[in-house]
PDB file of C-alpha atoms in Angstrom:
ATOM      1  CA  UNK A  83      33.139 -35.199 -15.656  1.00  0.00           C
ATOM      2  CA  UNK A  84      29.946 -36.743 -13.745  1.00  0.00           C
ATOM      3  CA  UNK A  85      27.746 -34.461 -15.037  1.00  0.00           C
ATOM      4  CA  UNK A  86      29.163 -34.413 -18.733  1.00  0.00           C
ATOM      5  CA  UNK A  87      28.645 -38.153 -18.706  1.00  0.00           C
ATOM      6  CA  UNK A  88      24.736 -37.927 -16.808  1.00  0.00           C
ATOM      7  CA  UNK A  89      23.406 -37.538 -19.990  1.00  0.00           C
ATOM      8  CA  UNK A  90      25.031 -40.737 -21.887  1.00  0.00           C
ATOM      9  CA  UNK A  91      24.161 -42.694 -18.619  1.00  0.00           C
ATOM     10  CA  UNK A  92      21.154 -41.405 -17.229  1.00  0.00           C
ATOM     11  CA  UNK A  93      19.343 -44.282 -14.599  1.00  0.00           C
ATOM     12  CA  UNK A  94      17.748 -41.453 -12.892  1.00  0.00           C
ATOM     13  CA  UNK A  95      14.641 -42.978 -11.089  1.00  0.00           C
ATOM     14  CA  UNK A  96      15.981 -46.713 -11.703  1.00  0.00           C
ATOM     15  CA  UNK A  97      16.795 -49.225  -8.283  1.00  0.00           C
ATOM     16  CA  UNK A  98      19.832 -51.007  -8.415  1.00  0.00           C
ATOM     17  CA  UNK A  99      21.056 -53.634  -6.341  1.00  0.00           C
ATOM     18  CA  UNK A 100      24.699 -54.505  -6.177  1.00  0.00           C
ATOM     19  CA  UNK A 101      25.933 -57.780  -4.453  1.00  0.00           C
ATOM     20  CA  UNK A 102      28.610 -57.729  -1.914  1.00  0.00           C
ATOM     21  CA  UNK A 103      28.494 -53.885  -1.766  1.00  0.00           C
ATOM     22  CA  UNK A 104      30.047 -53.679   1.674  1.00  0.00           C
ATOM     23  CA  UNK A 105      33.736 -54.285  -0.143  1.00  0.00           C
ATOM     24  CA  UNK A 106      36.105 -52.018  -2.224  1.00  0.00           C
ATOM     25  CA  UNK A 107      34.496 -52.196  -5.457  1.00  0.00           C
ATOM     26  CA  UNK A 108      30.666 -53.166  -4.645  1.00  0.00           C
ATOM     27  CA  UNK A 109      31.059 -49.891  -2.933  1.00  0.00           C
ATOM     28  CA  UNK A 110      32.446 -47.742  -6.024  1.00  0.00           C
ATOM     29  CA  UNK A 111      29.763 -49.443  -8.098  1.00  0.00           C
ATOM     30  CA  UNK A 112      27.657 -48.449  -5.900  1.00  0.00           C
ATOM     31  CA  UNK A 113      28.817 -44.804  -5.542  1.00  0.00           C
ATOM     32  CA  UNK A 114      28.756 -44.543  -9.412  1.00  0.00           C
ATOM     33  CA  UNK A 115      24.775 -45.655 -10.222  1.00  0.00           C
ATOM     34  CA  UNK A 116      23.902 -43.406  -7.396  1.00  0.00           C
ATOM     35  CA  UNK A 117      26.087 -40.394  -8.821  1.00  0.00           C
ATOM     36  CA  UNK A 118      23.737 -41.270 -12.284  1.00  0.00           C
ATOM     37  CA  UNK A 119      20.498 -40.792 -10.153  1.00  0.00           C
ATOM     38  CA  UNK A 120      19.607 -44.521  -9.110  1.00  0.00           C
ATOM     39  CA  UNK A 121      18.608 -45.463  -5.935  1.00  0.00           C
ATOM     40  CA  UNK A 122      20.860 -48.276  -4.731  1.00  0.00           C
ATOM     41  CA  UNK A 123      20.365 -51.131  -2.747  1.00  0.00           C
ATOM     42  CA  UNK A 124      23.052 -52.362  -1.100  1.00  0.00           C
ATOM     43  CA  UNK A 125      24.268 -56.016   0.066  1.00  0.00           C
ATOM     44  CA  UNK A 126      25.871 -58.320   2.328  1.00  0.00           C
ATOM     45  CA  UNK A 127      25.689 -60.480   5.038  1.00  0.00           C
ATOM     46  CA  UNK A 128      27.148 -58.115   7.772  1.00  0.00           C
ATOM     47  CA  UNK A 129      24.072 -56.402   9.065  1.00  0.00           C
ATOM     48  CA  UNK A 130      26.571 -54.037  11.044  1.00  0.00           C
ATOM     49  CA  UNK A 131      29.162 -53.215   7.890  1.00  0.00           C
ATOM     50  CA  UNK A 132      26.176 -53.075   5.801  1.00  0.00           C
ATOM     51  CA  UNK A 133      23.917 -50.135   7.981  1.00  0.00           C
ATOM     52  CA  UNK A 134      27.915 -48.160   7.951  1.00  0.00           C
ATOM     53  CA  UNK A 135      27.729 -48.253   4.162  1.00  0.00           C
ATOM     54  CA  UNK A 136      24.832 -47.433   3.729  1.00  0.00           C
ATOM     55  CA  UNK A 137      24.856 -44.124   5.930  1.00  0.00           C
ATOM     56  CA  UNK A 138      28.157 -43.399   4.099  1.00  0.00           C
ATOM     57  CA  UNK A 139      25.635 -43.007   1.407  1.00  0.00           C
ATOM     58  CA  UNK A 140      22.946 -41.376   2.897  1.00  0.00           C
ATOM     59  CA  UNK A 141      25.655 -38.712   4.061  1.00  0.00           C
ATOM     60  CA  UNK A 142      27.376 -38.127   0.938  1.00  0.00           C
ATOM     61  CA  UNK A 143      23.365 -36.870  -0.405  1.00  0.00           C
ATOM     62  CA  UNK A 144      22.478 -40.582  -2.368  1.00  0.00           C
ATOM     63  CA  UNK A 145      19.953 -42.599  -1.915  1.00  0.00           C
ATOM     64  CA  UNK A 146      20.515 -45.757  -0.530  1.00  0.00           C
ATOM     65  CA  UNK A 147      19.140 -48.755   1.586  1.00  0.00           C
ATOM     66  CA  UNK A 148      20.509 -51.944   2.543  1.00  0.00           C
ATOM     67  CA  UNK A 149      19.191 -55.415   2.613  1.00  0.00           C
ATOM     68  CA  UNK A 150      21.386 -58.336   4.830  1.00  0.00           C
ATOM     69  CA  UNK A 151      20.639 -61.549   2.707  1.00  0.00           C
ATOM     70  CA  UNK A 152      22.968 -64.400   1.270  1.00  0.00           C
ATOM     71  CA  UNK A 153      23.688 -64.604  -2.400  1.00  0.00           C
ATOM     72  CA  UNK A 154      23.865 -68.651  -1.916  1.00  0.00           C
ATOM     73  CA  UNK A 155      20.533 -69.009  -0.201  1.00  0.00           C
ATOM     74  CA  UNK A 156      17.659 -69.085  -2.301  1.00  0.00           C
ATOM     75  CA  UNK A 157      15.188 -68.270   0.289  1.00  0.00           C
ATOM     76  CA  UNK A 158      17.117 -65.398   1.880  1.00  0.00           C
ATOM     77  CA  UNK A 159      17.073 -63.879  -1.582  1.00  0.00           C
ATOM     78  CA  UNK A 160      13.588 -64.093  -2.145  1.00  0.00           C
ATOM     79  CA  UNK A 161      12.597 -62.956   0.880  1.00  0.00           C
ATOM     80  CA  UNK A 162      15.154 -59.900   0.112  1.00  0.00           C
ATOM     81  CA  UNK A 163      13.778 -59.369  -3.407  1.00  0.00           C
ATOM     82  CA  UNK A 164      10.082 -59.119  -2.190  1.00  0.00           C
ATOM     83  CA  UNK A 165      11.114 -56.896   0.356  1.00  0.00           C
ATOM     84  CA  UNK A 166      12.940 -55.138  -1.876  1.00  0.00           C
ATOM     85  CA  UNK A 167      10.097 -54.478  -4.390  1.00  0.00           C
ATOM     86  CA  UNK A 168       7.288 -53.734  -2.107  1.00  0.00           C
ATOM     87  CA  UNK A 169       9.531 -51.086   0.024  1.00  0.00           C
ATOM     88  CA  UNK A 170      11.601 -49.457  -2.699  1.00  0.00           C
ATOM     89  CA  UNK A 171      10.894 -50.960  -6.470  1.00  0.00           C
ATOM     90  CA  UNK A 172      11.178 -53.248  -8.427  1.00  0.00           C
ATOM     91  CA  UNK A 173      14.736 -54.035  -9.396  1.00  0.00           C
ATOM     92  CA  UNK A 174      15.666 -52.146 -12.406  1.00  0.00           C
ATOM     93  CA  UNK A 175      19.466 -53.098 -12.903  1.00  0.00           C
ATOM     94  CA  UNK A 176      21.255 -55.906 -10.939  1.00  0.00           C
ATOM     95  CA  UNK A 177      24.930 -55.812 -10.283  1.00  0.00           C
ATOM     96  CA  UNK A 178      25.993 -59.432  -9.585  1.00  0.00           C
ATOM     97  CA  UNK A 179      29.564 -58.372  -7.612  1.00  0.00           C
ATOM     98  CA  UNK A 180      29.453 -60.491  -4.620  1.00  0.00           C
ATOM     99  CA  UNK A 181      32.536 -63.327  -4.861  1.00  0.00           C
ATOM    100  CA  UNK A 182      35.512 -64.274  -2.913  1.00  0.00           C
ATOM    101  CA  UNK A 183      38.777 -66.327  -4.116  1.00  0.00           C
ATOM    102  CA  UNK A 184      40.349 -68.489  -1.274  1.00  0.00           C
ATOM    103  CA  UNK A 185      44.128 -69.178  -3.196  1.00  0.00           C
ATOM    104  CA  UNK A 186      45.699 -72.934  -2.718  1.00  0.00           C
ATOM    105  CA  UNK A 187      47.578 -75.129  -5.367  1.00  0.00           C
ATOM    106  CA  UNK A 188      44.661 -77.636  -6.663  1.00  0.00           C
ATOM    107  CA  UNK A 189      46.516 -80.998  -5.220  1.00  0.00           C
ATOM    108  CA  UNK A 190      46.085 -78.900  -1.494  1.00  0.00           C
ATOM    109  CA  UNK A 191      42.427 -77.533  -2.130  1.00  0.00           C
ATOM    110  CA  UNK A 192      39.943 -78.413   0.226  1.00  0.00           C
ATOM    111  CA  UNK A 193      36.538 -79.548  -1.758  1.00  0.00           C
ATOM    112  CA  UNK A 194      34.665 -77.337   0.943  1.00  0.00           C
ATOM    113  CA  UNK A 195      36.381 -74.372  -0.066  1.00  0.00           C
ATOM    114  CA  UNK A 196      35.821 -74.956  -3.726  1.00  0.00           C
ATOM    115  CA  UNK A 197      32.063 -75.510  -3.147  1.00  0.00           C
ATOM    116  CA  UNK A 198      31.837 -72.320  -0.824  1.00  0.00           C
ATOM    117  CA  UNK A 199      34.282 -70.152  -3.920  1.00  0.00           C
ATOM    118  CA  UNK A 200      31.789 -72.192  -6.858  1.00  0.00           C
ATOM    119  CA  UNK A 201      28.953 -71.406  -4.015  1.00  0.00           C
ATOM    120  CA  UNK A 202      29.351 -67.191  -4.222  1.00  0.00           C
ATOM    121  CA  UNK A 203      30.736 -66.996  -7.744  1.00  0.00           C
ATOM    122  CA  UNK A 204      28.481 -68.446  -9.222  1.00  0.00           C
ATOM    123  CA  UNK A 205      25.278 -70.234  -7.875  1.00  0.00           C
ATOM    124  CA  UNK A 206      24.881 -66.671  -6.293  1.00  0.00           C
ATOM    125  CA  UNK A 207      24.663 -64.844  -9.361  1.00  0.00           C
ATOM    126  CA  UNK A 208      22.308 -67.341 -10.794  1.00  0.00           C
ATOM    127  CA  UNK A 209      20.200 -67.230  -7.895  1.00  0.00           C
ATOM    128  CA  UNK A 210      19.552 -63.611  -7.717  1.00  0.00           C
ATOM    129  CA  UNK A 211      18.910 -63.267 -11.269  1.00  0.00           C
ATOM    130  CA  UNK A 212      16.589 -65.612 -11.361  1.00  0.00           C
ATOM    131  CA  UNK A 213      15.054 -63.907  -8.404  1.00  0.00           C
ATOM    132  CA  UNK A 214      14.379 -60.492 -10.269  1.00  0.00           C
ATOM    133  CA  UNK A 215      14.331 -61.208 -13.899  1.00  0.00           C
ATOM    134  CA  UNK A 216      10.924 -62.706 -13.346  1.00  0.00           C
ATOM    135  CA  UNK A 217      10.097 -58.947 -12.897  1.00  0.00           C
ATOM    136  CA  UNK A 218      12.077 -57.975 -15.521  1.00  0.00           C
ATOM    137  CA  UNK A 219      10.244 -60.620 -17.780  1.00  0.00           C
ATOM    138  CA  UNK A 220       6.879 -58.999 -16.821  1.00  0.00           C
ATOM    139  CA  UNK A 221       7.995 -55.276 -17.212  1.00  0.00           C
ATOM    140  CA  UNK A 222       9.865 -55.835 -20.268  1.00  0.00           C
ATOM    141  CA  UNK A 223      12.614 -53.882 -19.189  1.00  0.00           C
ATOM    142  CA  UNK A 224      15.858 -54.315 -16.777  1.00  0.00           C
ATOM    143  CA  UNK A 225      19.253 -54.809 -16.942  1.00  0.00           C
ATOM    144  CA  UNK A 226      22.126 -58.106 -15.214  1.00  0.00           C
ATOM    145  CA  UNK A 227      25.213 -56.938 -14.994  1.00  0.00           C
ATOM    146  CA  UNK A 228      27.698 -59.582 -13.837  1.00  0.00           C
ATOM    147  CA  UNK A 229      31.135 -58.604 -12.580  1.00  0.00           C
ATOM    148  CA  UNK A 230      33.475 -61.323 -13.999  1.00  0.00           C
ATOM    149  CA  UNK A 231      37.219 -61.115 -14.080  1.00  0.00           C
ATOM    150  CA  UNK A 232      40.267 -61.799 -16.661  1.00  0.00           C
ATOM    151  CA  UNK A 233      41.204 -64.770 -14.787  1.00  0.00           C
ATOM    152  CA  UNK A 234      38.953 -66.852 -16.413  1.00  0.00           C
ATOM    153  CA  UNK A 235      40.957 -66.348 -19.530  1.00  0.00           C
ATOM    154  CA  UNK A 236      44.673 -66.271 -17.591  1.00  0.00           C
ATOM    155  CA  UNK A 237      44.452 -68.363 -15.033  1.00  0.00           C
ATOM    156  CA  UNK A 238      46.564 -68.763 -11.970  1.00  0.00           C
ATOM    157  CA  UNK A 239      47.484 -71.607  -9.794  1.00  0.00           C
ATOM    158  CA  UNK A 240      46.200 -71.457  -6.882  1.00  0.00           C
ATOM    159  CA  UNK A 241      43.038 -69.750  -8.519  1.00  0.00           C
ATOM    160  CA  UNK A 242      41.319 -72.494 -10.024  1.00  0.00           C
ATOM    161  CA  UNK A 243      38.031 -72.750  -8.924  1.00  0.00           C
ATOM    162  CA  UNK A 244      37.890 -68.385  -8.845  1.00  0.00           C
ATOM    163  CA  UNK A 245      38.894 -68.630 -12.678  1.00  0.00           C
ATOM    164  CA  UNK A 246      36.273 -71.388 -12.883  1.00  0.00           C
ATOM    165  CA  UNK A 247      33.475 -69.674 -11.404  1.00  0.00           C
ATOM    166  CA  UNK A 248      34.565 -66.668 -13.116  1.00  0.00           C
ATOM    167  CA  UNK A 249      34.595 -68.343 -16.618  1.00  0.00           C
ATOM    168  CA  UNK A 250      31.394 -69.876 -15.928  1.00  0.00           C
ATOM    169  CA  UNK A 251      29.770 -66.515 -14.813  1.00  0.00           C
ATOM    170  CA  UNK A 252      30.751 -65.432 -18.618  1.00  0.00           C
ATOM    171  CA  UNK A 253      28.573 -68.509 -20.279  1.00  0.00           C
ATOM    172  CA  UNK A 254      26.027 -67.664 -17.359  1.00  0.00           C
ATOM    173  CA  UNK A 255      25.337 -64.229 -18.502  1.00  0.00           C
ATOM    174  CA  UNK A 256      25.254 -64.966 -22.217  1.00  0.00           C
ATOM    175  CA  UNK A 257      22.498 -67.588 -21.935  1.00  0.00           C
ATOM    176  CA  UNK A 258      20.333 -65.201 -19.218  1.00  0.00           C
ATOM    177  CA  UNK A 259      20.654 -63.021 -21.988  1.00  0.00           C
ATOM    178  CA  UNK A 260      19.342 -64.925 -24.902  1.00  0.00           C
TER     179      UNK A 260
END
């Protein structure tokens, strides 16, 4: 099935760095771009989870390295990004995955909570993009992908500022692209 579908979705040669790639799906993402011939970098903030996912890759034959940074800090991710280029690539496709939902009825939610949920959502996405597509911009070439999430449309009640940040990821991705 991979290889009836490598040449449909052939990244061979491309870098691609997935947020929050030390969970369930960053992981499969992951797994997938490097199964279409990418090299991957992967993300997080735990520098030990992190180096184990990583060599999960480098065992199962990908190529893979991994860069600690915060999506939420603008300097972090900078520093990441330049590291990133200057060691690896330049960053050919970005998967914004990192985000978190912390659930509590709106009347009960604490405003810290909704900035950190609004924080990683959101502001991280934005920040990271901005950090590559300047690249992009100069190479004419590279591709956002943003991992959003039906909530945004449903919504739940003791989701509101993960369907927020979610919905606002949507209007986010349509204006990077224009």
């Amino acid at each position: 099935r991979i290889e009836l579908m490598k040449g449909i979705f052939n990244i061979e040669g491309k870098v691609a760095l997935v947020t929050g790639s030390t969970g369930a799906l960053g992981t499969t993402f992951a797994r997938g771009l490097t199964q279409h011939g990418a090299t991957v970098i992967l993300n997080g903030r735990n520098e030990a989870k992190l180096a184990e996912k990583v060599q999960e890759m480098l065992d199962q034959g990908f190529n893979a390295y991994g860069f600690a940074f915060d999506v939420t800090q603008s300097e972090e991710i900078n520093l990441a990004i330049s590291r990133i280029e200057k060691e690896v690539g330049p960053v050919d496709i970005l998967v914004n995955n990192a985000g978190i939902t912390l659930r509590a009825p709106l009347e009960a939610y604490k405003d810290e909570d909704w900035d950190k949920v609004i924080g990683i959502n959101l502001k991280g996405p934005y920040l990271v993009a901005k950090a590559v597509v300047q690249s992009m911009i100069k190479r004419k070439s590279g591709k956002i992908i943003n991992i959003g999430s039906v909530q945004n449309e449903l919504g739940r009640p003791t989701i509101a500022p993960y369907a927020a940040s979610k919905g606002g990821l949507v209007s986010l991705a349509r204006s990077v692209a224009r």
